[in-house]
Amino acid sequence: MIGVRGSEMSALFGFAERQLYVYKRYWVWEVVWLFYSIVSVLSIGFLASGLSSLGAGGGSFDLRKAQLYLLIGALLWGYLSLVFMEAAYAIAWERWEGTIEYTFMAPVRRVTHLMGICLFAIVYGLGRTFIVLLVAIAIFDIDFSHADIAGALVVLAASMAPLIGLAILTSVLPLLSPQKGEQMSFAVQGFMLLVSGVYYPLTVLPWPLELAGYASPLTYALAGMRSSLLQGATAADQLPTVAILLGMGVVLIPLGFAVFTWAERRAKRLGLLKRSG
Amino acid sequence: MSSPAIEIRGVRKAFRRRERESGAPWWRRGWKDKVALHELDLTVEPGGVTGILGPNGSGKSTLIRILGTLLTPDAGTAKVFGCDVVTDALQVRRHVNRVSVEAAFFKELSPWENMVYASRLYGNTSRQTRRRVIEILDLLGLSKDVVDQPMKQLSRGQQQKVAIARSFLTAPSLLLMDEPTTGLDPRSKKEVQAVLDTLRAEREITVLLCTHDMDEAAALCDRVLMLDGGHVLADGTPDELCARHGAGTLEDVFMQMTGKTLEADEAEEVTL
Ligand SMILES: Nc1ncnc2c1ncn2[C@@H]1O[C@H](COP(=O)(O)OP(=O)(O)OP(=O)(O)O)[C@@H](O)[C@H]1O
Ligand SMILES: [Mg+2]
């Protein structure tokens, strides 16, 4: 007999393994998505290159710096949105396949279930973003000589906490509304892109959006990564950012689980887990 | 274990739906309760196969889902081996598994991959699983080369067999079977029934079986419950029921019992 902890570990691994099987089976799709990620990051890079011919190169404007600023935004956004959607979509996808009742009926704690999905999404997202990064470095010969890689990695690691919380919160949507949940995840993702300062500083936003931006953990993740990669902020310099990110995680992860538990109870009360009786 | 496999006390379940009264303007839609189960009491002792018969919409699947912790009852309590399905759901889930009418799988994955996933959720390792998967599928008359094809390439009957194999794999002590043999050919039905018998010989397992196949019910069940409109109409061994209603087969009993309410049902359908 395996103990409770052992069986939860087995389940955690099971969720990750399942995703791996799915990617293996859909590998053509994954290649297409990778291509899409590369193309979108490259187009942002070329957008920056093109700014000079649009007359933006003069005076104090540092084109290389602007390009790096935008590329970091594009790369990080690619990673964050991938993890976010991957996790948010997990429930929607199981509904669509019709397996949701079986997953919910398994003797697995919801924490294990959602963590399994999020952790796999993070590993996968990092892997894919790394490939895109290599392509971007090759094409734009990015200069990381001023960068403090350790500082950037610390921020990246800390950003996992609020990201998992947000992803769980969004994965609730398909449980609340079987029909519109998935589209709502896209709306949430789009809004995050708008307010989190991916391609511009928050100060250019009208104040209500700027305010929303300060509430978004992605803002701090992006700002922290930029200060390390562009200005060489060290891991020690990043302590305030790390504290904010972890603090947001401490609030968002339990909140995500609480909301998910509530939504699951509601779905079971109203019979929403499955559409057809 | 001294507690009964299933102990249901006064369980009621209704679904709220938004409906427009016929003739009402399109924007005026009121909430309506559709009662799926009325105050149900049921005790099932461990071991044995209990059949649930009833026309479409009589609440069979609702009962199965409540026991599988997929629906919470509006009132009353339901316990599986002494564990409450609402307050002690995780414990209940360790005891139960379910086969439903539609085989729910990741369609792009193979039966093998689906089974590994399922058994990991129940804490088994894949090494134990492979041998067991092949063994069970073989008993069900599925060839080995099916094991690694994507699910979507299997016929409905084959998929259903994999679903049955999956439910056996996790060694449940309460097996909830919701029309497991619907869509299977006569030979496959027999195979499923034989496997069920084999498994029951191996270890104690309690089965709750919903079916529309009266012969299957007569062949497999030690006890039969007739459900209609969320009420239990009859309860007893197949022979008892036949004797009580002076009928030759369960089908005759079913016709007699549900015939009374058939007209009322039809009237209800029309207004929907
Ligand atoms: N999730 C749900 N949402 C709304 N109504 C539901 C839901 N599940 C069941 N019902 C309703 O409850 C009633 C009983 O349904 P149930 O699925 O339990 O019947 P059943 O006996 O399994 O029928 P069948 O033989 O067709 O499988 C039906 O009227 C159905 O419309
Ligand atoms: Mg049913």
XYZ file of C-alpha atoms and ligand atoms in Angstrom:
581
model
C 0.000 0.000 0.000
C 1.300 3.428 -0.871
C 0.650 6.126 1.698
C -1.477 9.183 1.063
C 1.546 11.343 0.293
C 2.880 8.749 -2.138
C -0.391 8.558 -3.995
C -0.606 12.357 -4.240
C 2.901 12.399 -5.726
C 1.878 9.700 -8.137
C -1.109 11.796 -9.190
C 1.014 14.948 -9.526
C 3.290 13.051 -11.841
C 0.268 11.577 -13.613
C -1.032 15.021 -14.603
C 2.360 16.049 -15.949
C 2.761 12.765 -17.796
C -0.677 13.104 -19.343
C 0.225 16.549 -20.694
C 3.430 15.100 -22.091
C 1.481 12.392 -23.907
C -0.848 15.021 -25.298
C 2.032 17.149 -26.585
C 3.619 14.080 -28.103
C 0.420 13.277 -29.927
C -0.149 16.874 -31.029
C 3.500 17.580 -31.786
C 2.696 19.182 -35.136
C 0.585 21.702 -33.275
C 3.419 22.358 -30.883
C 5.726 23.049 -33.803
C 3.143 25.441 -35.216
C 2.820 27.205 -31.856
C 6.579 27.449 -31.506
C 6.759 28.936 -34.990
C 4.063 31.401 -34.014
C 5.930 32.390 -30.828
C 9.128 32.927 -32.769
C 7.372 34.939 -35.453
C 5.639 37.201 -32.970
C 8.811 37.907 -31.029
C 10.753 38.527 -34.240
C 8.130 40.915 -35.542
C 8.410 42.960 -32.348
C 12.200 42.998 -32.788
C 11.890 44.172 -36.378
C 9.335 46.730 -35.346
C 12.055 48.252 -33.164
C 14.607 48.043 -36.008
C 12.145 49.807 -38.268
C 11.601 52.695 -35.875
C 14.743 54.423 -37.098
C 13.543 54.576 -40.679
C 10.330 56.066 -39.314
C 12.460 58.887 -37.894
C 12.612 57.816 -34.283
C 16.366 57.340 -34.192
C 17.540 60.894 -33.515
C 18.479 62.728 -30.343
C 18.634 60.925 -27.030
C 16.611 57.962 -28.276
C 18.625 54.786 -27.878
C 17.357 52.412 -30.512
C 19.243 49.333 -29.266
C 17.912 49.862 -25.825
C 14.361 50.283 -27.109
C 14.707 47.099 -29.113
C 15.899 45.163 -26.092
C 13.101 46.671 -24.010
C 10.502 45.481 -26.516
C 12.107 42.076 -27.041
C 12.184 41.373 -23.327
C 8.521 42.331 -23.206
C 7.652 40.046 -26.097
C 9.636 37.097 -24.749
C 8.310 37.371 -21.238
C 4.791 37.934 -22.371
C 5.104 34.844 -24.536
C 6.164 32.839 -21.499
C 3.683 34.294 -19.023
C 0.710 34.060 -21.349
C 1.620 30.507 -22.301
C 1.723 29.309 -18.699
C -1.392 31.281 -17.938
C -3.403 29.891 -20.852
C -2.071 26.380 -20.515
C -3.269 26.200 -16.919
C -6.437 28.169 -17.522
C -7.305 25.929 -20.433
C -6.761 22.660 -18.602
C -10.281 22.569 -17.191
C -11.908 23.867 -20.367
C -10.116 21.214 -22.354
C -11.200 18.405 -20.052
C -14.772 19.583 -20.322
C -14.429 19.527 -24.050
C -12.981 16.016 -24.065
C -15.653 14.885 -21.595
C -13.129 13.584 -19.071
C -13.750 16.214 -16.411
C -16.076 14.006 -14.379
C -13.457 11.281 -14.247
C -10.713 13.633 -13.167
C -12.953 15.150 -10.498
C -13.968 11.704 -9.306
C -10.387 10.554 -8.762
C -9.128 10.432 -5.167
C -6.821 13.396 -5.664
C -6.732 16.650 -3.757
C -7.540 19.644 -5.899
C -4.230 21.193 -4.812
C -2.363 18.276 -6.342
C -4.444 18.431 -9.499
C -4.010 22.157 -10.142
C -0.379 22.231 -9.031
C 0.419 19.336 -11.353
C -0.998 21.237 -14.266
C 0.633 24.554 -13.355
C 4.078 23.075 -12.736
C 4.048 21.269 -16.033
C 2.914 24.425 -17.811
C 5.812 26.334 -16.242
C 8.431 23.780 -17.246
C 7.002 23.604 -20.735
C 6.741 27.397 -21.018
C 10.335 27.873 -19.935
C 11.531 25.321 -22.465
C 9.667 26.881 -25.324
C 10.641 30.425 -24.391
C 14.278 29.389 -24.212
C 14.176 28.233 -27.836
C 12.571 31.514 -28.890
C 15.219 33.387 -26.907
C 18.015 31.557 -28.747
C 16.478 32.479 -32.099
C 16.055 36.111 -31.028
C 19.681 36.308 -29.830
C 20.903 34.873 -33.121
C 18.934 37.307 -35.258
C 19.206 40.544 -33.298
C 22.624 39.900 -31.747
C 21.282 40.996 -28.398
C 23.828 42.465 -26.040
C 23.494 41.091 -22.537
C 26.850 42.448 -21.378
C 25.174 44.896 -18.967
C 22.757 42.277 -17.778
C 22.721 40.574 -14.411
C 21.422 37.133 -15.293
C 21.191 35.951 -11.690
C 18.993 38.922 -10.814
C 16.720 38.188 -13.770
C 16.431 34.519 -12.817
C 15.521 35.393 -9.248
C 12.676 37.576 -10.500
C 11.584 34.894 -12.941
C 11.463 32.309 -10.159
C 9.544 34.591 -7.813
C 7.019 35.420 -10.528
C 5.944 31.769 -10.573
C 3.998 32.226 -7.350
C 1.519 34.913 -8.454
C 1.384 33.375 -11.921
C 0.125 30.077 -10.511
C -2.460 31.972 -8.460
C -3.695 33.875 -11.509
C -3.778 30.750 -13.649
C -5.911 28.905 -11.087
C -8.254 31.879 -10.805
C -8.721 31.884 -14.570
C -9.181 28.125 -14.817
C -12.295 28.615 -12.687
C -14.082 30.442 -15.494
C -15.077 27.342 -17.527
C -16.519 25.857 -14.327
C -18.687 28.900 -13.779
C -19.979 29.194 -17.286
C -19.670 26.134 -19.492
C -20.373 28.091 -22.665
C -18.548 31.381 -22.199
C -15.753 30.447 -19.808
C -13.101 29.800 -22.426
C -13.637 33.052 -24.261
C -13.512 34.855 -20.943
C -10.024 33.420 -20.326
C -8.911 35.081 -23.541
C -10.473 38.366 -22.462
C -8.619 38.208 -19.139
C -5.366 37.445 -20.934
C -5.846 40.377 -23.319
C -6.529 42.717 -20.439
C -3.348 41.615 -18.686
C -1.399 42.392 -21.845
C -2.920 45.853 -21.931
C -2.238 46.880 -18.345
C 0.929 45.017 -17.346
C 3.390 47.231 -19.174
C 4.545 44.601 -21.632
C 5.524 47.039 -24.401
C 5.357 50.412 -22.663
C 5.750 51.887 -19.195
C 2.548 52.075 -17.144
C 2.772 55.872 -17.052
C 1.447 56.157 -20.616
C -1.831 54.563 -19.578
C -4.926 56.508 -18.495
C -5.057 56.394 -14.694
C -7.726 53.686 -14.234
C -5.697 51.323 -16.429
C -2.484 52.400 -14.760
C -4.023 51.510 -11.421
C -5.006 48.091 -12.746
C -1.427 47.723 -13.958
C -0.080 48.210 -10.443
C -2.358 45.417 -9.254
C -1.043 43.014 -11.896
C 1.877 40.844 -10.753
C 3.103 40.644 -14.332
C 3.970 44.353 -14.124
C 6.504 43.666 -11.367
C 7.852 40.574 -13.079
C 8.465 42.543 -16.274
C 9.896 45.596 -14.547
C 12.202 43.420 -12.452
C 13.461 41.426 -15.428
C 14.074 44.618 -17.381
C 16.026 46.285 -14.620
C 18.280 43.233 -14.386
C 18.709 42.682 -18.104
C 18.997 46.343 -19.133
C 20.486 48.063 -16.076
C 22.200 45.113 -14.421
C 20.202 45.132 -11.197
C 21.593 42.344 -9.002
C 19.700 39.696 -7.108
C 20.101 41.795 -3.958
C 18.651 44.845 -5.759
C 15.674 42.730 -6.712
C 14.662 41.947 -3.134
C 11.770 44.460 -3.071
C 10.406 43.095 -6.375
C 10.783 39.538 -5.143
C 8.979 40.457 -1.927
C 6.095 42.010 -3.879
C 5.835 38.995 -6.194
C 5.941 36.463 -3.375
C 3.511 38.570 -1.367
C 1.083 38.582 -4.280
C 1.563 34.829 -4.598
C 0.771 34.332 -0.933
C -2.537 36.114 -1.511
C -3.362 34.829 -4.994
C -2.660 31.098 -4.590
C -4.928 30.529 -1.564
C -7.484 32.845 -3.147
C -7.310 30.817 -6.362
C -7.869 27.578 -4.463
C -10.689 29.048 -2.410
C -12.472 30.321 -5.511
C -11.896 27.038 -7.306
C -13.307 25.043 -4.404
C -16.323 27.314 -4.293
C -16.846 26.978 -8.057
C -16.500 23.208 -7.903
C -19.112 22.999 -5.144
C -21.412 25.252 -7.111
C -20.961 23.180 -10.269
C -21.808 20.025 -8.337
C -24.866 21.621 -6.818
C -26.212 22.924 -10.122
C -25.097 19.984 -12.254
C -22.754 22.036 -14.444
C -19.886 19.576 -14.678
C -21.393 18.030 -17.708
C -23.861 19.574 -20.107
C -25.759 16.525 -21.259
C -27.643 14.632 -18.515
C -16.109 -3.574 7.403
C -19.513 -3.396 9.008
C -20.997 -0.317 7.343
C -23.140 -0.895 4.272
C -21.661 -0.249 0.824
C -24.330 2.335 0.111
C -26.537 4.061 2.635
C -28.858 6.724 1.307
C -31.307 8.579 3.562
C -33.896 10.960 2.154
C -31.746 12.128 -0.737
C -33.409 14.626 -3.012
C -32.017 16.291 -6.092
C -33.579 18.902 -8.324
C -32.092 20.899 -11.163
C -33.003 24.503 -11.765
C -33.602 25.489 -15.309
C -34.643 28.719 -16.932
C -37.726 28.121 -18.926
C -40.190 30.178 -20.840
C -43.853 29.358 -20.296
C -45.451 28.575 -23.620
C -47.042 31.763 -24.879
C -45.024 34.020 -22.589
C -42.949 36.789 -24.185
C -39.402 35.749 -25.072
C -37.726 37.864 -22.434
C -39.742 36.459 -19.568
C -38.079 33.262 -18.478
C -38.670 31.942 -15.002
C -36.649 29.473 -12.954
C -38.194 26.052 -12.784
C -37.221 23.104 -10.681
C -36.926 19.766 -12.378
C -36.910 17.108 -9.682
C -34.626 14.226 -10.667
C -34.812 12.318 -7.362
C -37.528 12.492 -4.704
C -36.645 11.589 -1.104
C -34.742 8.414 -1.891
C -33.824 5.801 0.717
C -31.565 2.928 -0.203
C -29.251 0.565 1.616
C -26.979 -1.806 -0.246
C -24.892 -4.331 1.638
C -21.335 -5.057 0.444
C -20.987 -7.605 -2.351
C -23.611 -8.332 -4.932
C -24.934 -6.565 -8.001
C -27.836 -4.185 -7.602
C -29.610 -3.262 -10.804
C -31.400 0.012 -11.378
C -34.018 -0.067 -14.060
C -36.107 2.830 -15.209
C -37.163 4.767 -18.269
C -35.082 7.644 -19.657
C -34.964 10.589 -17.303
C -35.985 8.589 -14.245
C -32.958 9.715 -12.225
C -30.618 6.727 -12.577
C -27.573 8.695 -13.676
C -28.328 11.362 -11.090
C -28.164 8.723 -8.363
C -24.886 7.386 -9.762
C -23.395 10.885 -9.903
C -24.376 11.596 -6.306
C -22.594 8.436 -5.195
C -19.602 9.381 -7.346
C -19.383 12.795 -5.571
C -20.120 14.564 -8.852
C -23.413 16.020 -7.672
C -24.341 17.155 -4.188
C -27.790 16.183 -2.947
C -30.176 19.032 -2.095
C -31.317 17.210 1.021
C -30.575 13.996 2.866
C -27.342 12.091 3.251
C -25.570 9.530 1.127
C -22.775 7.374 2.491
C -20.406 4.972 0.775
C -18.814 2.482 3.173
C -19.681 4.848 5.987
C -18.141 7.945 4.363
C -20.395 10.864 3.519
C -20.282 11.853 -0.159
C -20.272 15.571 0.662
C -18.198 15.960 3.810
C -15.832 13.060 3.196
C -15.671 13.103 -0.594
C -11.981 12.239 -0.918
C -12.448 9.083 1.130
C -15.499 8.111 -0.940
C -13.523 8.557 -4.141
C -10.977 6.000 -3.001
C -13.773 3.421 -2.929
C -15.646 4.131 -6.135
C -15.145 4.117 -9.844
C -17.637 4.528 -12.584
C -18.370 3.540 -16.147
C -20.725 5.863 -18.000
C -22.700 5.474 -21.208
C -20.324 7.595 -23.210
C -16.699 6.507 -22.923
C -14.932 9.615 -21.600
C -11.339 9.623 -22.780
C -8.661 11.862 -24.180
C -9.453 10.958 -27.757
C -6.000 11.649 -29.148
C -4.319 9.441 -26.586
C -4.163 5.677 -26.775
C -6.032 3.365 -24.400
C -2.684 2.650 -22.769
C -1.929 6.329 -22.137
C -5.437 6.913 -20.861
C -5.152 3.963 -18.526
C -1.770 5.006 -17.173
C -3.172 8.442 -16.425
C -6.210 6.963 -14.682
C -4.196 4.523 -12.618
C -1.685 7.190 -11.570
C -4.575 9.219 -10.205
C -5.377 6.204 -8.068
C -1.789 5.849 -6.910
C -0.654 2.901 -9.046
C 2.622 2.746 -10.890
C 2.822 2.171 -14.606
C 4.759 -1.074 -14.231
C 1.880 -2.720 -12.413
C -0.501 -1.165 -14.879
C 0.788 -2.508 -18.199
C 0.391 -6.141 -17.245
C -3.039 -5.550 -15.786
C -4.240 -3.510 -18.786
C -3.318 -6.215 -21.257
C -4.850 -8.867 -19.025
C -8.187 -7.097 -18.659
C -8.419 -6.033 -22.295
C -7.696 -9.598 -23.273
C -10.502 -10.842 -21.051
C -12.754 -8.303 -22.748
C -11.729 -9.612 -26.150
C -9.710 -6.568 -27.245
C -6.522 -7.278 -29.171
C -3.153 -5.977 -28.005
C -2.562 -3.784 -31.058
C -5.543 -1.670 -30.072
C -3.731 -0.638 -26.908
C -1.447 1.856 -28.621
C -3.791 3.369 -31.180
C -5.402 6.733 -30.517
C -8.798 6.320 -28.857
C -10.544 8.123 -31.704
C -9.666 5.291 -34.075
C -11.500 2.741 -31.956
C -15.118 1.843 -32.506
C -17.658 2.900 -29.907
C -17.917 -0.620 -28.585
C -14.152 -0.924 -28.287
C -13.986 2.406 -26.487
C -16.664 1.224 -24.119
C -14.639 -1.875 -23.343
C -11.607 0.260 -22.572
C -13.796 2.333 -20.266
C -14.854 -0.813 -18.471
C -11.256 -1.976 -18.260
C -10.293 1.397 -16.787
C -12.894 1.111 -14.070
C -11.691 -2.381 -13.146
C -8.062 -1.275 -13.169
C -8.306 0.975 -10.143
C -9.694 -1.820 -7.961
C -12.808 -0.034 -6.676
C -14.863 -1.585 -3.910
C -17.987 0.101 -5.254
C -18.352 0.048 -9.000
C -20.949 2.385 -10.491
C -21.931 1.191 -13.940
C -24.217 3.497 -15.896
C -25.416 1.536 -18.910
C -21.989 -0.039 -19.465
C -23.076 -2.345 -22.263
C -25.203 0.054 -24.254
C -23.829 0.022 -27.787
C -22.020 -3.292 -27.459
C -22.812 -6.247 -29.684
C -24.334 -9.348 -28.065
C -20.974 -11.132 -27.868
C -19.280 -8.143 -26.247
C -22.111 -7.872 -23.763
C -21.520 -11.455 -22.759
C -17.783 -10.786 -22.462
C -18.358 -7.816 -20.194
C -20.712 -9.840 -18.061
C -18.174 -12.662 -17.855
C -15.394 -10.282 -16.822
C -17.624 -8.829 -14.162
C -18.184 -12.322 -12.836
C -14.441 -13.057 -12.887
C -13.694 -9.894 -10.958
C -16.344 -10.600 -8.408
C -14.834 -14.009 -7.879
C -11.399 -12.414 -7.281
C -12.427 -10.064 -4.512
C -15.442 -8.506 -2.905
C -16.851 -5.763 -5.049
C -20.238 -4.090 -4.872
C -21.794 -3.145 -8.175
C -24.566 -0.682 -8.908
C -25.680 -1.292 -12.447
C -28.042 0.935 -14.434
C -29.288 -0.730 -17.540
C -32.041 -0.781 -20.118
C -31.250 -4.381 -20.947
C -33.716 -6.508 -18.967
C -31.984 -9.773 -19.807
C -28.716 -8.394 -18.542
C -30.404 -7.274 -15.340
C -31.996 -10.678 -14.872
C -28.682 -12.415 -15.524
C -26.406 -10.266 -13.371
C -28.411 -8.698 -10.592
C -29.116 -10.120 -7.161
C -31.440 -7.258 -6.536
C -33.347 -4.902 -8.800
C -34.691 -1.425 -8.164
C -37.269 0.100 -10.486
C -37.057 3.839 -10.658
C -39.481 6.186 -12.333
C -39.697 9.943 -12.131
C -37.279 9.912 -9.226
C -39.362 7.487 -7.149
C -38.517 3.885 -6.330
C -41.420 1.844 -7.632
C -40.202 -1.625 -6.767
C -37.307 -3.300 -4.993
C -36.457 -7.003 -4.773
C -34.711 -9.906 -6.443
C -35.624 -10.414 -10.111
C -37.611 -13.539 -9.195
C -39.472 -11.771 -6.417
C -40.444 -8.915 -8.714
C -41.676 -11.279 -11.404
C -43.644 -13.305 -8.874
C -45.112 -10.237 -7.210
C -46.435 -8.897 -10.485
C -47.382 -12.223 -11.934
C -45.072 -11.511 -14.848
C -42.810 -13.877 -16.740
C -39.859 -11.526 -17.264
C -38.450 -8.291 -15.844
C -39.513 -6.613 -19.041
C -43.155 -7.382 -18.263
C -42.684 -6.022 -14.748
C -41.078 -2.903 -16.183
C -43.960 -2.415 -18.621
C -46.523 -2.893 -15.871
C -44.817 -0.581 -13.415
C -43.975 2.240 -15.794
C -47.081 1.879 -17.924
C -49.098 3.694 -15.300
C -47.001 6.793 -15.548
C -46.318 6.643 -19.279
C -49.199 8.860 -20.288
C -48.410 11.492 -17.694
C -44.800 11.506 -18.940
C -45.818 12.093 -22.497
C -48.036 14.972 -21.506
C -45.076 16.533 -19.717
C -42.778 16.109 -22.712
C -45.174 18.026 -24.953
C -45.083 21.158 -22.816
C -41.274 21.236 -22.804
N -26.882 18.364 -15.127
C -28.213 18.474 -15.266
N -28.772 19.683 -15.459
C -30.113 19.793 -15.578
N -30.963 18.771 -15.539
C -30.480 17.540 -15.367
C -29.064 17.330 -15.219
N -28.860 16.002 -15.051
C -30.075 15.419 -15.095
N -31.043 16.327 -15.285
C -32.479 16.043 -15.343
O -32.805 15.145 -14.306
C -33.676 14.114 -14.782
C -33.075 12.740 -14.515
O -31.932 12.585 -15.319
P -31.002 11.317 -15.299
O -29.861 11.604 -16.194
O -30.706 10.972 -13.905
O -31.930 10.199 -15.953
P -31.582 8.703 -16.368
O -32.506 7.838 -15.584
O -30.140 8.440 -16.226
O -31.988 8.659 -17.884
P -31.346 7.837 -19.101
O -31.947 6.477 -19.060
O -31.804 8.576 -20.293
O -29.878 7.831 -18.933
C -33.915 14.387 -16.252
O -35.162 15.006 -16.381
C -32.822 15.344 -16.641
O -33.293 16.257 -17.591
Mg -28.541 7.971 -17.585
